[in-house]
Amino acid sequence: MARLCEEFTLCGLPVGGVRGVESAGLDRVIVTQEDRTVTVYKVSDQKPLGSWTVKQTQKISCPAVYNNRTREYVVVHDHKILRIWKDEDVNLEKTFKATLAADIYQIHTLPSREPLVLFERGSVRQLDALLSAPQQEIEGVLSEDEVIRWSDSLMEGGSPVVLFVTEKDGLFHLYAQKLNPSIWHKFKLDTGEENDCPLSFVVSSQRKGIVLMCLYSSGCIYQMPLSLHSNSAEKEQVLPRSLLLKLPRCEDSLSRVAILVLDETHVAVLGVPYSNQRPVKDCLSIWNTSFQTLQAWKEFPEGSCGQLWCDCGKLFVPHGKVLTVIPFTCEISSLAAVLGKLKQPDAAVKSISTVVNWNTMLHGAQSAEGPEPTPEHTLVEPGSKRNLRSRKSQVVSPQSQPLSLDEILTEIQTGTKEKIDEHLKLFLQNLQKSNAQLIIAQIATILVARCKTQVKFYPQKALVNLLTTQMLSYSLCPDLMAVALDEADYSMLQLCLQQFPDIPEALTCACLKLFLSVSDSDLEKITVDLGNVASYVELDQSSSKAEEKMEIVENGFSPLLLEEDNCDGKEADDCLQSDGKVTCPVSLKRAVLLNEILLSSYSETFLLPHLKDLSVPQVVLFLRYLEYLYTKQCETVRVELPGKRSPTVNQVLDWISLLLDAHFMVLVMATEARELITHLHKFIRSQVKFYSQLSKIEGSLQNLRQLKPQKSDGLYSIEVIKIF
């Protein structure tokens, strides 16, 4: 079985669209756009990690790739010019450049192998061999007017193989070059009926060998097994084909299509209707080739361009003006599963959509096994009353036996909160690890659905028990946080923010708005995990104990610099407390909740519109707290706060910038924010001036390294160094 999971947008697209999407390591991809730009994205955060652009007079010829051996990026512009750079490089014009003697068609990468360069005339070279002599002569393999339509690479017998399909006068040929040793193979593709030509190709290495699959304009997918064991490539071979899958017919001729192999029994098809009753070509579908069945589909009303890529269990589809990422899952196929009659090994699990476990993707799988069940029988010695009594006590009573899955699902739909808490706790303790995530997600979904239909029903304890298993994510139960927001359950929201790395930006801002608007009297009644916040949050009525826990060292924060840099003629000390100490503008519990917001994952593009919904008093309060955190961080030697869940200085500065970007005009006009903005301006200027003074003596400090250390005469000596 295969399923398409909840999609998300990776980035917007220019008018020209996308030239290619290539893997750049775990959870990273390179997006090469038609507008001269190459961008590296972290997929889980939808956040760009770096972007590079060629000149306006230049044009990228083929998609950029990532060389995992050297951790470098490679791109070709103007067909012959190679550019190689690393993450730390900023300007592409200042990076390594090599001009080759022939036009390049594509660059292919394989794990732990040197990238392979395929030229437009069919020659193949390793990248390091090209860089050693960029102007070396490149021989032509293809005949005149023969054009490459598709290419790919794979490993076969420990050697890299480059395959590409060419077209000339309506005839298609497949070339395969096996390196180390270099062996050429040429095959002729069978076009079959008249006006039936191959549109999309994909190659896969399976247990039965290398297989080429072709999607033809008639809507049929043919498979063609390849044999590369022959050492002779002089004679052209005809590649036999067999029908793999016949897709629904389309009234119009197919043109912009794509096909990908997901595993040995599933293929993804783009641009072909998934049903005869609904002839929509702009759709993505997953088919089971063993049983000829449709597994999942998704339509694109904005239209698609026939481009499809796959990386790390995700499909990348450009459509409309965005590049969409669609995670998918594929399971082992069987006839019972296809017919919907597959029995689960331990319990009959009701149908529930499987989605991506973001906790596993981002933080690794965590063990969630319960304790071993108590045995019903214990070996006893004959005549021992004590052992008999112990055996008797170990027999589980009918009331304490865990319910089956069907019974617990019935219980949470009709039972009281007390009964649900009791039975669910026992059920989770005896839950086996297999299918545990699906079962927990199903229970949470049913509980939350009941909360939405029954206003007075809110099993807070049961939901907390489900969260503590660390098997839930936002994708598995999207309505959980919405219900917690309606109930103003701050402890539940704190748990969700700590454990869900895939929370949408709209919900993050909704939590922030709630945390900023709640009164201090209401916060005193709730219970949250304070962690180490008390060690650096100093309130007006607090003692000096919290201050003694931290080593206070002036690191760029100087009231004297503020006085010197005063820009409005007033004393800078007025902005500070009269006793020189800075106090936190929020309570301990509010600070804990705000810290969870600062530690949450987000994308600036999607977060900024929702931040504009905050009111001016809320923005001012949040900025005052961020200013306090930044001040405390600058007072420490390591510029960091104690505790595992404390925001870093970069996170604090990022949120200050986001708030100022979202509310700059409002803050400038608001009278209550004028003092805060002025003080932030002065404080940042003092920091800049301090670091500029450090940079002035940087040269002198570097000269100290060149001084030869003098031999000391005794156990103690004083050395005077003059800096000119």
PDB file of C-alpha atoms in Angstrom, residues 50 54 72 122 144 171 194 239 245 267 340 382 389 427 443 462 516 549 557 566 577 586 702:
ATOM      1  CA  GLY A  50      22.166  29.670   1.109  1.00  0.00           C
ATOM      2  CA  VAL A  54      25.175  34.028 -11.777  1.00  0.00           C
ATOM      3  CA  GLU A  72      31.126  21.258  -2.638  1.00  0.00           C
ATOM      4  CA  GLY A 122      27.666  11.590 -25.508  1.00  0.00           C
ATOM      5  CA  GLU A 144      24.958  14.294 -36.350  1.00  0.00           C
ATOM      6  CA  LEU A 171      14.074   6.871 -33.525  1.00  0.00           C
ATOM      7  CA  GLU A 194       2.800   4.531 -35.152  1.00  0.00           C
ATOM      8  CA  LEU A 239      15.814  -3.688 -26.352  1.00  0.00           C
ATOM      9  CA  LEU A 245       0.950  -0.808 -16.526  1.00  0.00           C
ATOM     10  CA  VAL A 267       5.512   3.999  -9.386  1.00  0.00           C
ATOM     11  CA  GLY A 340      -8.381  -4.162   2.314  1.00  0.00           C
ATOM     12  CA  PRO A 382       6.258 -27.640  46.958  1.00  0.00           C
ATOM     13  CA  ARG A 389       0.654 -16.602  48.414  1.00  0.00           C
ATOM     14  CA  PHE A 427      -3.412   0.060  27.869  1.00  0.00           C
ATOM     15  CA  ILE A 443      -6.716   7.197  20.018  1.00  0.00           C
ATOM     16  CA  ALA A 462      -5.469  11.154  29.017  1.00  0.00           C
ATOM     17  CA  LEU A 516       0.905  37.490  25.902  1.00  0.00           C
ATOM     18  CA  LYS A 549      24.041  31.693  40.395  1.00  0.00           C
ATOM     19  CA  PHE A 557      27.429  46.323  28.060  1.00  0.00           C
ATOM     20  CA  ASN A 566      23.212  59.314  23.408  1.00  0.00           C
ATOM     21  CA  GLN A 577      16.959  50.898  36.475  1.00  0.00           C
ATOM     22  CA  VAL A 586       7.037  39.277  32.795  1.00  0.00           C
ATOM     23  CA  GLN A 702      47.835  39.425  16.459  1.00  0.00           C
TER      24      GLN A 702
END
